[in-house]
Coordinates of C-alpha atoms in Angstrom, one line a residue:
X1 CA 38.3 -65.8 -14.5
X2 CA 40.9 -63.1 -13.2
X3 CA 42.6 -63.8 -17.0
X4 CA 39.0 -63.2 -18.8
X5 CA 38.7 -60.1 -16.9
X6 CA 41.9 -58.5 -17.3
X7 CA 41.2 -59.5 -21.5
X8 CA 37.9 -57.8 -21.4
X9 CA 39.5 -54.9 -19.9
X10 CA 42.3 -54.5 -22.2
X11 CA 40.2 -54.9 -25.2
X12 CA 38.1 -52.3 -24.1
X13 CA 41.1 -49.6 -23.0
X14 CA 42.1 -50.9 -26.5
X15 CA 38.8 -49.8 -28.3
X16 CA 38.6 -46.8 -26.3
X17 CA 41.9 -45.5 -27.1
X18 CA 41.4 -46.4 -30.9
X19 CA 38.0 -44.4 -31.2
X20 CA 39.7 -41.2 -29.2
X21 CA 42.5 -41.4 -32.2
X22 CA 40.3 -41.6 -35.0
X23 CA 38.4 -38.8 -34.1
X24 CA 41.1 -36.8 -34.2
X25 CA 41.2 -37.0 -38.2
X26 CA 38.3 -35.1 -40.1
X27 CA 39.5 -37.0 -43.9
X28 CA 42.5 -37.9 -45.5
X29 CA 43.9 -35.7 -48.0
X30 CA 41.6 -36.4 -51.6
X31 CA 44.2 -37.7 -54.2
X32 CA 43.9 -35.2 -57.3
X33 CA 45.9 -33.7 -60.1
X34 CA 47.0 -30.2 -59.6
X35 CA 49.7 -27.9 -61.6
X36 CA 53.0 -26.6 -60.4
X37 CA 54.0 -22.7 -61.0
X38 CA 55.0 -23.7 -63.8
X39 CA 51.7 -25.4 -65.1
X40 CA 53.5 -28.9 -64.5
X41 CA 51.1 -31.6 -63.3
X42 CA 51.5 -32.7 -59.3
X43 CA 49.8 -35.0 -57.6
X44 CA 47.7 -34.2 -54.4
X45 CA 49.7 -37.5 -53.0
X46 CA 53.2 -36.8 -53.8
X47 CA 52.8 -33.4 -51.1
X48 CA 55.0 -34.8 -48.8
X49 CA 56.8 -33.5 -45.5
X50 CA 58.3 -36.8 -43.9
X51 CA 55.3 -37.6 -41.8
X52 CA 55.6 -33.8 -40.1
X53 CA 53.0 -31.9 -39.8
X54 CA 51.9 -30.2 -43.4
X55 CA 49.5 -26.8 -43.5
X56 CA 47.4 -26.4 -46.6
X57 CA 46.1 -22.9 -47.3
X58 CA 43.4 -22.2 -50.5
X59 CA 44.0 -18.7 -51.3
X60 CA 43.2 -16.4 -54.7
X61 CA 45.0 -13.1 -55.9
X62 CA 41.6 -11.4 -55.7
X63 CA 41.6 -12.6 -52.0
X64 CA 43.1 -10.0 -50.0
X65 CA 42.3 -11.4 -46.5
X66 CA 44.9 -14.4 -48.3
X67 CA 46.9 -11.8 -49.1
X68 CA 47.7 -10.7 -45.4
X69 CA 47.5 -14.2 -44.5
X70 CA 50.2 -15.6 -46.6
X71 CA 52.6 -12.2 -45.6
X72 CA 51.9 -13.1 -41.9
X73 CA 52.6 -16.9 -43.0
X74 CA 55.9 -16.3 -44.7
X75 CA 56.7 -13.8 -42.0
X76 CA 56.9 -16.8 -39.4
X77 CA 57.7 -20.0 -41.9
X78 CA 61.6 -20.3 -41.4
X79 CA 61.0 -20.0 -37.5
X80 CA 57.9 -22.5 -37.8
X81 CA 60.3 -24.7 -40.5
X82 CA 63.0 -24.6 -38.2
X83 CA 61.0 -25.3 -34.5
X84 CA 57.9 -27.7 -36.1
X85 CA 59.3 -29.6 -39.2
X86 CA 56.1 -28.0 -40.7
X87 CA 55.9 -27.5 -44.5
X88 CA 52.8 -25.0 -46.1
X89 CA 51.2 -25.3 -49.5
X90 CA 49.6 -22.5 -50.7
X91 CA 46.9 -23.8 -53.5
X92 CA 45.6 -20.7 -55.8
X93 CA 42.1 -20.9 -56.9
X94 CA 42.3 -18.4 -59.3
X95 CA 40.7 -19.3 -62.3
X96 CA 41.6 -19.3 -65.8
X97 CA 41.1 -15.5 -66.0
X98 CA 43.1 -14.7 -63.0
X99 CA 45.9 -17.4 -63.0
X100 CA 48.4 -15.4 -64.8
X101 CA 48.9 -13.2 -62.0
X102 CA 49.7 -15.7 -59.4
X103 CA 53.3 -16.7 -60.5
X104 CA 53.8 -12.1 -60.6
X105 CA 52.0 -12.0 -56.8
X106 CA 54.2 -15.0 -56.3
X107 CA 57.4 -13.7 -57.0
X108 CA 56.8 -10.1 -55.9
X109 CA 55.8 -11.0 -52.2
X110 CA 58.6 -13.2 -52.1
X111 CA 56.8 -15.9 -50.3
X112 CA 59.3 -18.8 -49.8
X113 CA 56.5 -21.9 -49.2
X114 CA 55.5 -23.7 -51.7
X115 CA 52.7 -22.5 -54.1
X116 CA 50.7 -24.8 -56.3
X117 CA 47.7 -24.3 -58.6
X118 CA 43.9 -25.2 -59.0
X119 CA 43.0 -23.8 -61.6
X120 CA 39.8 -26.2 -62.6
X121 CA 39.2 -26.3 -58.8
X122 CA 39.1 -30.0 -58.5
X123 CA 41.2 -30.2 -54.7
X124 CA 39.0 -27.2 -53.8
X125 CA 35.8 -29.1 -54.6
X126 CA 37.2 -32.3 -53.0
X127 CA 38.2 -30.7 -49.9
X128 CA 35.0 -28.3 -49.7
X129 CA 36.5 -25.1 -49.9
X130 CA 33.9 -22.9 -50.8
X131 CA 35.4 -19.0 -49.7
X132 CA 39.2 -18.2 -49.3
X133 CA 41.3 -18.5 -47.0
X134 CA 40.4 -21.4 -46.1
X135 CA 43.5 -23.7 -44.1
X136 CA 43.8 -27.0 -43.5
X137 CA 46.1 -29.0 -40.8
X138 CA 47.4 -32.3 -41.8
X139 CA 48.9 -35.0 -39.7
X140 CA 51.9 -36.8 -41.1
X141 CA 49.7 -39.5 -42.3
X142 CA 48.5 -36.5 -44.2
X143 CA 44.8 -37.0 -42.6
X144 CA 42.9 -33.4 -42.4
X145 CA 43.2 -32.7 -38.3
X146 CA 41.9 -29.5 -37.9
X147 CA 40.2 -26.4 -40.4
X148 CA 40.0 -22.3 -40.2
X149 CA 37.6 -20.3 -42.7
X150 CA 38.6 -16.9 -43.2
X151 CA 41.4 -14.3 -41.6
X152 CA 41.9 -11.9 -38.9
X153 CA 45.4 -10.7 -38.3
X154 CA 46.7 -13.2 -35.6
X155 CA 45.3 -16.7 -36.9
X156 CA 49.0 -17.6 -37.8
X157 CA 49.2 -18.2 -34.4
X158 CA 46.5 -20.3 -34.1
X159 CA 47.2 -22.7 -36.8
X160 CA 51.2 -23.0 -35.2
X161 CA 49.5 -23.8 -31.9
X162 CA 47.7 -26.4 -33.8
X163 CA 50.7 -27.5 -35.4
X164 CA 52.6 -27.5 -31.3
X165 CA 49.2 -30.0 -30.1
X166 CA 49.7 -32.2 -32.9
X167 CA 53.5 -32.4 -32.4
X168 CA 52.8 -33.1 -28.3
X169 CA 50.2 -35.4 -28.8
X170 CA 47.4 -33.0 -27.5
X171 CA 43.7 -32.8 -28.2
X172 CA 43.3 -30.4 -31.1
X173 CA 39.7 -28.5 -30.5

């Protein structure tokens, strides 16, 4: 009997634990075929950061909350880079019309994370990103963790504080 019990118990510590895990995750990064810079094709699943934390951000050169965003971003990244592991895409949405200006914006800011392209809008769609900024946390299982819609200077710090909780094993709210 004391055997059934204790099984029953662990099985439901088990379950418990299990459920509080997955809730954690919002989705798993939708696989999709994106462009480089360069207009190169790259796959949604070949972003990879080896199983570190990874910070997607959906921006547009017409955007100019991103704008300040991405400067605050690449203010911080080599200290984030060095203390969290943490690796940022930055996915334009710019449009046929206004792609041509991201690689100039690009290069001119002098952001050093990786910038990528959407220029038919197919991850934005997949990962409902309807107004830029819009950032996205990713676990190293690269599983969607936590999301922020819009800017206000200072929300760099919130998504590295998400980025510490993940690390540490804390509840991310």
């Amino acid at each position: 009997m004391k055997k059934l019990l204790f099984l029953v118990i662990l099985i439901s510590s088990t379950t418990v634990l299990l459920a509080q895990n997955e809730a954690k995750t919002l989705f798993r990064l939708p696989e999709t075929s994106i462009q480089t810079l360069e207009g190169k094709p790259f796959e949604t699943k070949d972003m990879q950061n080896d199983g570190k934390p990874i910070l997607l951000t959906f921006w547009a050169t017409w955007c100019k909350p991103c704008m300040r965003e991405h400067d605050a971003i690449n203010e911080m990244y080599g200290e984030w880079v060095e203390e969290t592991g943490l690796k940022v895409y930055a996915i334009s949405i710019d449009d046929a019309r206004s792609t041509k200006r991201v690689m100039p914006t690009v290069n001119g800011k002098g952001w050093e994370f990786e910038v990528l392209l959407d220029p038919n809008g197919d991850l934005k769609r997949l990962m409902n990103v309807n107004i830029p900024p819009h950032v996205f946390v990713l676990n190293g299982n690269k599983e969607v963790v936590w999301q922020h819609v819009g800017y206000l200077d200072g929300d760099e710090l919130k998504y590295i504080e998400v980025v510490e909780k993940l690390l540490a094993g804390e509840p991310i709210e």
